[in-house]
Amino acid sequence: MNRIQLKLLLTIITLVLGISGAMLLVKFKTKAISKPSERKLPNVKVLNTKTSSHTFKIVSQGTALPRTTILLISEVSGKVVSVSDKFNAGKFFQKNDLLLEIDPRDYELSLAQARLKVAQADLRLQMEEKEATVSRKEWKLLNQGEPTGLQAREPQLAEARAALDAAKATEESAQRNLDRCRIRAPFDGMVSKANVRPGQFVSAGIQLGEIFATDVSEVRLPLSTSDLSFINLPKPNELLNIDKAPKVILVNKVGEESQEWIGSIVRSEENVDPINRMVYVVAKVDDPYSLKNNNKAPLRRGTFLKATINGRTAKKIIAIPRTALRGKDRVWIAEDGKLIYRKVKPVYLDENLAIISEGIDSNEQIIVSLLAGVIDGMGIKIED
């Protein structure tokens, strides 16, 4: 076989192989196109909606502090001669209990001297009154008409009366200073700071300690201005019946344990905080240290609390899981086997629920499943 015949044979073989390969490709392509693919519909879980009443729960947090806290300031100078066992940090006391005493001897002397001056001024006034009476009688015996003020010794009488008033005022001042030597409790409470001990000299104006009342604790709770519309707050200067005040549940959780107290919202501070743009309401807790009711745990000063306020009750609203709200104002509705976008109007959101006022009717199916690549109108399959 010559060279030309060999080239011709190779060309024919190449053409035959190319045509056969093309025919096979067309054959398999036709089979692939002719077999349609079936797309699997995503399974979804739904929630059937219904209208109901709902009490709004407003969540906040704050720190429990006594309603009344005062500094004990010495009003006199002297040496501390006694300190009560109750005048120690953490100790309870009752109203009028003697907490400490400053040496009263100098003030007892001042009071005695003041009383002497009162007696002297009173005696002088009595003598002036008698002399004035005698002067009037002598004038009438020797003259006609009424005597002048000077002749009736009225200036001397006025001076004697003023001297007596001044002496009495000095006596009262001396008595007050003597009383100030004994520091008594102005209310039932607890000592938070005790700064003096027996034998210590104190000057007027020095801080002796700090005490607070145990009748009531208060908790300042920050709320956004939008939260206020869901609570029946007392108006400024309104004396609200405690039974009608919004209730608040206060919880302190440490590890796995939690303690709970019930309080009432008694007032709002009205002013908007310029830093955080929040409004503060004040919750009141009676008998925080359980001095009258030993069945509950004490609410100690400085305890950090999570608060849940019972707000207004709304009727004919629909509550859905918070996770069923897509974005700010959309939900997915299951309708005729399709996923439909629906715009809604949420009026309140908390950690678990979204409260919807418009956009959803009763007996509709809200999709609560999480889906990826969602398209409005796409097919779905509802799980049983």
Short mmCIF file of C-alpha atoms in Angstrom, two decimals:
data_model
loop_
_atom_site.label_atom_id
_atom_site.label_comp_id
_atom_site.label_asym_id
_atom_site.label_seq_id
_atom_site.Cartn_x
_atom_site.Cartn_y
_atom_site.Cartn_z
CA MET A 1 0.00 0.00 0.00
CA ASN A 2 1.47 3.23 -1.12
CA ARG A 3 1.61 6.42 0.83
CA ILE A 4 -1.40 8.07 -0.82
CA GLN A 5 -3.66 5.08 -0.13
CA LEU A 6 -2.64 5.08 3.56
CA LYS A 7 -3.60 8.76 4.00
CA LEU A 8 -6.96 8.13 2.31
CA LEU A 9 -7.69 5.18 4.62
CA LEU A 10 -6.89 7.23 7.75
CA THR A 11 -9.14 10.05 6.58
CA ILE A 12 -12.08 7.66 6.02
CA ILE A 13 -11.60 6.08 9.51
CA THR A 14 -11.52 9.54 11.15
CA LEU A 15 -14.76 10.57 9.43
CA VAL A 16 -16.52 7.34 10.46
CA LEU A 17 -15.49 7.76 14.12
CA GLY A 18 -16.58 11.44 14.17
CA ILE A 19 -20.00 10.66 12.69
CA SER A 20 -20.53 7.78 15.15
CA GLY A 21 -19.59 9.97 18.14
CA ALA A 22 -21.93 12.75 17.04
CA MET A 23 -24.80 10.28 16.68
CA LEU A 24 -24.18 8.95 20.21
CA LEU A 25 -24.15 12.47 21.71
CA VAL A 26 -27.43 13.34 20.02
CA LYS A 27 -28.96 10.10 21.26
CA PHE A 28 -28.01 10.60 24.94
CA LYS A 29 -28.90 14.31 24.89
CA THR A 30 -32.34 13.49 23.60
CA LYS A 31 -32.84 10.98 26.40
CA ALA A 32 -31.75 13.53 29.06
CA ILE A 33 -34.09 16.20 27.73
CA SER A 34 -36.96 13.84 27.37
CA LYS A 35 -36.79 12.88 31.11
CA PRO A 36 -38.19 15.86 33.12
CA SER A 37 -36.88 16.53 36.71
CA GLU A 38 -39.32 16.74 39.64
CA ARG A 39 -38.69 19.57 42.23
CA LYS A 40 -39.43 18.64 45.87
CA LEU A 41 -41.67 21.15 47.72
CA PRO A 42 -40.36 22.37 51.10
CA ASN A 43 -42.21 21.15 54.20
CA VAL A 44 -43.41 23.93 56.51
CA LYS A 45 -44.99 24.16 59.94
CA VAL A 46 -47.94 26.51 60.35
CA LEU A 47 -49.84 28.13 63.21
CA ASN A 48 -53.58 28.76 62.97
CA THR A 49 -54.32 32.31 64.11
CA LYS A 50 -57.11 33.42 66.42
CA THR A 51 -58.08 36.72 68.02
CA SER A 52 -57.79 37.03 71.79
CA SER A 53 -57.18 39.44 74.65
CA HIS A 54 -53.60 40.12 75.67
CA THR A 55 -52.07 41.83 78.70
CA PHE A 56 -48.90 43.62 77.69
CA LYS A 57 -45.77 42.69 79.65
CA ILE A 58 -43.18 45.46 79.79
CA VAL A 59 -39.67 44.33 80.71
CA SER A 60 -37.12 46.54 82.43
CA GLN A 61 -34.45 46.35 85.12
CA GLY A 62 -33.22 48.38 88.05
CA THR A 63 -31.68 48.40 91.53
CA ALA A 64 -33.57 48.25 94.82
CA LEU A 65 -32.85 51.21 97.10
CA PRO A 66 -34.50 52.50 100.29
CA ARG A 67 -37.05 55.25 99.80
CA THR A 68 -35.55 57.16 102.76
CA THR A 69 -31.81 57.43 103.44
CA ILE A 70 -30.31 60.09 105.71
CA LEU A 71 -26.91 61.12 107.03
CA LEU A 72 -26.62 61.53 110.80
CA ILE A 73 -24.84 64.86 111.35
CA SER A 74 -23.74 66.06 114.77
CA GLU A 75 -25.36 69.37 115.72
CA VAL A 76 -23.17 69.85 118.80
CA SER A 77 -19.51 69.36 119.70
CA GLY A 78 -18.19 67.03 122.37
CA LYS A 79 -16.87 63.60 123.24
CA VAL A 80 -18.92 60.53 122.36
CA VAL A 81 -19.67 58.84 125.69
CA SER A 82 -21.82 55.91 124.53
CA VAL A 83 -22.73 54.07 121.35
CA SER A 84 -25.61 51.60 121.12
CA ASP A 85 -25.00 48.05 119.94
CA LYS A 86 -27.62 48.81 117.30
CA PHE A 87 -25.40 51.54 115.84
CA ASN A 88 -23.35 49.17 113.68
CA ALA A 89 -23.56 48.56 109.94
CA GLY A 90 -26.28 46.03 109.16
CA LYS A 91 -28.09 46.38 112.51
CA PHE A 92 -31.81 47.07 112.73
CA PHE A 93 -33.29 49.70 115.04
CA GLN A 94 -36.70 51.10 115.89
CA LYS A 95 -37.99 54.64 115.97
CA ASN A 96 -36.75 56.67 118.98
CA ASP A 97 -34.02 54.16 119.86
CA LEU A 98 -30.97 55.90 121.37
CA LEU A 99 -28.12 55.31 118.90
CA LEU A 100 -25.32 57.31 120.54
CA GLU A 101 -24.74 60.06 123.11
CA ILE A 102 -22.34 63.00 123.27
CA ASP A 103 -21.11 64.23 126.67
CA PRO A 104 -24.02 66.42 127.86
CA ARG A 105 -22.43 68.07 130.95
CA ASP A 106 -21.44 71.36 129.32
CA TYR A 107 -24.90 71.64 127.80
CA GLU A 108 -26.59 70.84 131.11
CA LEU A 109 -24.61 73.73 132.64
CA SER A 110 -25.67 76.05 129.81
CA LEU A 111 -29.29 75.05 130.38
CA ALA A 112 -29.04 75.72 134.13
CA GLN A 113 -27.52 79.17 133.48
CA ALA A 114 -30.26 79.93 130.97
CA ARG A 115 -32.94 78.98 133.48
CA LEU A 116 -31.33 81.29 136.05
CA LYS A 117 -31.50 84.18 133.59
CA VAL A 118 -35.15 83.42 132.92
CA ALA A 119 -35.89 83.56 136.64
CA GLN A 120 -33.98 86.85 137.00
CA ALA A 121 -35.74 88.40 134.01
CA ASP A 122 -39.12 87.26 135.31
CA LEU A 123 -38.41 88.79 138.74
CA ARG A 124 -37.33 92.07 137.16
CA LEU A 125 -40.52 92.19 135.10
CA GLN A 126 -42.66 91.64 138.19
CA MET A 127 -40.85 94.47 139.99
CA GLU A 128 -41.28 96.80 137.01
CA GLU A 129 -44.99 95.99 136.85
CA LYS A 130 -45.41 96.87 140.55
CA GLU A 131 -43.47 100.10 140.16
CA ALA A 132 -45.57 101.01 137.13
CA THR A 133 -48.75 100.42 139.12
CA VAL A 134 -47.50 102.65 141.95
CA SER A 135 -46.50 105.39 139.48
CA ARG A 136 -49.99 105.46 137.93
CA LYS A 137 -51.67 105.73 141.32
CA GLU A 138 -49.39 108.58 142.43
CA TRP A 139 -50.01 110.44 139.17
CA LYS A 140 -53.76 110.22 139.55
CA LEU A 141 -53.60 111.51 143.12
CA LEU A 142 -51.61 114.59 142.15
CA ASN A 143 -52.74 115.23 138.57
CA GLN A 144 -55.72 115.00 136.28
CA GLY A 145 -55.90 112.81 133.15
CA GLU A 146 -53.75 109.87 132.16
CA PRO A 147 -49.97 109.76 132.71
CA THR A 148 -47.59 109.71 129.76
CA GLY A 149 -45.81 106.53 128.76
CA LEU A 150 -42.61 107.61 130.42
CA GLN A 151 -44.43 108.60 133.60
CA ALA A 152 -46.18 105.19 133.60
CA ARG A 153 -42.77 103.44 133.20
CA GLU A 154 -43.86 101.82 129.93
CA PRO A 155 -40.30 101.83 128.44
CA GLN A 156 -39.01 100.00 131.52
CA LEU A 157 -41.86 97.49 131.24
CA ALA A 158 -41.14 96.90 127.54
CA GLU A 159 -37.45 96.36 128.27
CA ALA A 160 -38.22 93.90 131.07
CA ARG A 161 -40.62 91.93 128.86
CA ALA A 162 -38.06 91.79 126.03
CA ALA A 163 -35.37 90.64 128.47
CA LEU A 164 -37.66 87.84 129.67
CA ASP A 165 -38.43 86.75 126.08
CA ALA A 166 -34.71 86.70 125.26
CA ALA A 167 -33.94 84.67 128.38
CA LYS A 168 -36.65 82.15 127.48
CA ALA A 169 -35.29 81.87 123.92
CA THR A 170 -31.81 81.22 125.33
CA GLU A 171 -33.28 78.55 127.61
CA GLU A 172 -35.00 76.87 124.65
CA SER A 173 -31.75 76.93 122.67
CA ALA A 174 -29.86 75.40 125.58
CA GLN A 175 -32.53 72.71 125.90
CA ARG A 176 -32.28 71.90 122.17
CA ASN A 177 -28.50 71.61 122.39
CA LEU A 178 -28.84 69.28 125.35
CA ASP A 179 -31.37 67.16 123.45
CA ARG A 180 -28.99 67.06 120.47
CA CYS A 181 -26.43 65.26 122.62
CA ARG A 182 -28.66 62.19 122.36
CA ILE A 183 -28.95 60.92 118.77
CA ARG A 184 -32.22 59.02 118.40
CA ALA A 185 -33.58 57.09 115.43
CA PRO A 186 -36.19 59.10 113.49
CA PHE A 187 -37.80 55.93 112.03
CA ASP A 188 -37.58 52.14 111.94
CA GLY A 189 -34.56 51.23 109.88
CA MET A 190 -31.05 49.86 109.46
CA VAL A 191 -27.56 51.29 109.85
CA SER A 192 -25.53 51.40 106.65
CA LYS A 193 -22.51 53.30 108.04
CA ALA A 194 -21.28 53.98 111.59
CA ASN A 195 -18.37 56.42 111.68
CA VAL A 196 -17.81 57.06 115.41
CA ARG A 197 -16.87 55.06 118.50
CA PRO A 198 -16.95 55.85 122.24
CA GLY A 199 -14.29 58.32 123.34
CA GLN A 200 -14.06 60.02 119.97
CA PHE A 201 -14.41 63.81 119.89
CA VAL A 202 -16.83 65.15 117.30
CA SER A 203 -17.47 68.68 116.10
CA ALA A 204 -20.75 70.17 115.02
CA GLY A 205 -21.32 69.30 111.37
CA ILE A 206 -19.33 66.04 111.34
CA GLN A 207 -20.96 62.95 109.82
CA LEU A 208 -21.72 60.34 112.47
CA GLY A 209 -23.15 57.69 110.16
CA GLU A 210 -25.79 56.81 107.61
CA ILE A 211 -29.13 55.09 108.16
CA PHE A 212 -32.10 54.15 105.99
CA ALA A 213 -35.74 53.26 106.55
CA THR A 214 -36.88 49.65 106.12
CA ASP A 215 -40.56 50.33 105.51
CA VAL A 216 -40.34 50.70 101.71
CA SER A 217 -37.85 49.98 98.93
CA GLU A 218 -38.06 51.63 95.53
CA VAL A 219 -36.78 50.53 92.14
CA ARG A 220 -36.25 53.04 89.31
CA LEU A 221 -37.12 51.34 86.03
CA PRO A 222 -36.16 52.87 82.66
CA LEU A 223 -38.78 52.63 79.91
CA SER A 224 -38.79 53.81 76.33
CA THR A 225 -41.39 56.43 75.46
CA SER A 226 -43.16 53.85 73.28
CA ASP A 227 -43.54 51.52 76.30
CA LEU A 228 -45.45 54.17 78.24
CA SER A 229 -48.55 53.81 76.05
CA PHE A 230 -48.97 50.22 77.25
CA ILE A 231 -49.05 51.07 80.99
CA ASN A 232 -51.72 52.85 83.06
CA LEU A 233 -49.34 55.23 84.79
CA PRO A 234 -50.49 57.69 87.47
CA LYS A 235 -50.62 61.28 86.34
CA PRO A 236 -48.34 63.87 87.96
CA ASN A 237 -49.61 64.86 91.44
CA GLU A 238 -52.22 62.08 91.28
CA LEU A 239 -52.73 60.03 94.45
CA LEU A 240 -53.24 56.59 92.95
CA ASN A 241 -55.02 53.88 94.92
CA ILE A 242 -52.40 51.19 95.49
CA ASP A 243 -54.91 48.50 94.45
CA LYS A 244 -55.24 50.14 91.02
CA ALA A 245 -51.53 50.72 90.49
CA PRO A 246 -49.84 48.58 87.82
CA LYS A 247 -48.26 45.50 89.37
CA VAL A 248 -44.65 44.56 88.73
CA ILE A 249 -42.85 41.26 89.29
CA LEU A 250 -39.25 41.77 90.42
CA VAL A 251 -36.81 38.88 90.07
CA ASN A 252 -33.23 38.46 91.23
CA LYS A 253 -31.52 35.43 89.71
CA VAL A 254 -28.22 34.09 90.99
CA GLY A 255 -27.06 30.95 89.22
CA GLU A 256 -29.93 28.49 89.10
CA GLU A 257 -31.78 30.09 92.01
CA SER A 258 -34.14 33.05 91.74
CA GLN A 259 -36.11 35.13 94.22
CA GLU A 260 -39.26 37.07 93.45
CA TRP A 261 -41.04 40.08 94.94
CA ILE A 262 -44.30 41.80 94.01
CA GLY A 263 -44.39 45.58 93.79
CA SER A 264 -46.51 48.39 92.38
CA ILE A 265 -45.74 51.28 90.03
CA VAL A 266 -46.51 54.34 92.16
CA ARG A 267 -45.20 57.22 90.05
CA SER A 268 -43.22 58.27 87.02
CA GLU A 269 -40.49 60.88 86.99
CA GLU A 270 -41.97 62.41 83.81
CA ASN A 271 -38.69 63.87 82.58
CA VAL A 272 -36.98 62.21 79.60
CA ASP A 273 -33.36 61.41 80.45
CA PRO A 274 -31.22 63.51 78.06
CA ILE A 275 -28.55 60.79 77.84
CA ASN A 276 -30.47 57.58 77.15
CA ARG A 277 -33.83 59.14 76.12
CA MET A 278 -35.65 56.96 78.64
CA VAL A 279 -38.41 57.78 81.13
CA TYR A 280 -38.09 56.36 84.65
CA VAL A 281 -40.99 54.89 86.57
CA VAL A 282 -40.73 53.96 90.24
CA ALA A 283 -41.83 50.61 91.67
CA LYS A 284 -42.58 50.35 95.37
CA VAL A 285 -42.06 47.23 97.51
CA ASP A 286 -43.46 47.26 101.05
CA ASP A 287 -41.62 45.62 103.96
CA PRO A 288 -38.54 44.74 101.88
CA TYR A 289 -36.69 43.14 104.81
CA SER A 290 -39.65 40.91 105.77
CA LEU A 291 -39.85 42.33 109.28
CA LYS A 292 -43.63 41.89 109.27
CA ASN A 293 -43.83 38.85 107.00
CA ASN A 294 -41.13 36.27 107.62
CA ASN A 295 -42.33 34.06 104.76
CA LYS A 296 -40.53 35.97 102.01
CA ALA A 297 -36.86 36.60 101.33
CA PRO A 298 -35.46 40.03 102.26
CA LEU A 299 -34.98 42.48 99.40
CA ARG A 300 -31.59 43.88 100.30
CA ARG A 301 -30.40 47.35 99.46
CA GLY A 302 -28.57 47.39 96.12
CA THR A 303 -30.12 44.18 94.74
CA PHE A 304 -30.23 44.17 90.94
CA LEU A 305 -33.65 43.14 89.64
CA LYS A 306 -35.32 42.22 86.39
CA ALA A 307 -38.81 43.71 86.27
CA THR A 308 -41.91 42.62 84.38
CA ILE A 309 -44.70 45.21 84.50
CA ASN A 310 -48.32 44.21 83.92
CA GLY A 311 -49.60 46.72 81.38
CA ARG A 312 -52.91 47.38 79.69
CA THR A 313 -55.10 44.59 78.30
CA ALA A 314 -55.86 44.81 74.58
CA LYS A 315 -58.81 43.00 72.98
CA LYS A 316 -59.24 41.47 69.53
CA ILE A 317 -55.57 41.21 68.72
CA ILE A 318 -53.52 38.36 67.30
CA ALA A 319 -50.36 37.14 69.00
CA ILE A 320 -47.79 35.21 66.97
CA PRO A 321 -44.32 33.91 67.84
CA ARG A 322 -41.68 36.60 67.52
CA THR A 323 -39.74 34.33 65.14
CA ALA A 324 -42.72 34.23 62.75
CA LEU A 325 -42.30 37.96 62.06
CA ARG A 326 -40.06 38.39 59.01
CA GLY A 327 -38.19 41.66 59.19
CA LYS A 328 -40.11 44.49 60.78
CA ASP A 329 -43.59 44.08 59.31
CA ARG A 330 -44.00 40.93 57.21
CA VAL A 331 -45.18 37.36 57.73
CA TRP A 332 -45.48 34.29 55.52
CA ILE A 333 -49.01 32.99 54.97
CA ALA A 334 -49.77 29.46 53.74
CA GLU A 335 -52.58 29.80 51.19
CA ASP A 336 -53.69 27.22 48.58
CA GLY A 337 -50.38 25.38 48.81
CA LYS A 338 -48.34 28.52 48.27
CA LEU A 339 -46.22 30.82 50.41
CA ILE A 340 -47.63 34.36 50.32
CA TYR A 341 -45.92 37.49 51.65
CA ARG A 342 -48.22 39.55 53.92
CA LYS A 343 -47.55 43.00 55.36
CA VAL A 344 -48.77 43.41 58.96
CA LYS A 345 -48.86 46.07 61.68
CA PRO A 346 -47.12 44.94 64.88
CA VAL A 347 -48.03 47.11 67.88
CA TYR A 348 -45.80 45.47 70.45
CA LEU A 349 -42.84 43.10 70.52
CA ASP A 350 -41.30 41.25 73.42
CA GLU A 351 -38.81 38.42 73.70
CA ASN A 352 -41.31 35.74 72.65
CA LEU A 353 -44.37 37.33 71.04
CA ALA A 354 -45.32 39.82 68.36
CA ILE A 355 -48.72 41.47 68.87
CA ILE A 356 -50.42 42.19 65.53
CA SER A 357 -53.31 44.63 65.15
CA GLU A 358 -53.71 44.70 61.35
CA GLY A 359 -52.91 42.47 58.39
CA ILE A 360 -53.94 39.06 59.76
CA ASP A 361 -57.42 37.63 60.30
CA SER A 362 -58.57 34.71 62.40
CA ASN A 363 -58.15 31.17 61.05
CA GLU A 364 -55.23 32.00 58.79
CA GLN A 365 -52.14 29.84 58.65
CA ILE A 366 -48.89 31.57 59.62
CA ILE A 367 -45.71 29.80 58.53
CA VAL A 368 -43.38 29.46 61.51
CA SER A 369 -40.63 27.40 59.84
CA LEU A 370 -37.32 28.92 58.82
CA LEU A 371 -36.73 28.69 55.06
CA ALA A 372 -33.94 29.80 52.75
CA GLY A 373 -34.36 31.19 49.25
CA VAL A 374 -38.01 32.13 49.78
CA ILE A 375 -39.97 33.48 46.80
CA ASP A 376 -43.44 35.01 47.03
CA GLY A 377 -45.94 32.52 45.59
CA MET A 378 -43.65 29.49 45.68
CA GLY A 379 -45.14 26.07 46.36
CA ILE A 380 -45.03 24.56 49.86
CA LYS A 381 -46.18 21.45 51.66
CA ILE A 382 -47.74 21.78 55.12
CA GLU A 383 -46.53 19.27 57.67
CA ASP A 384 -49.17 17.26 59.48
#
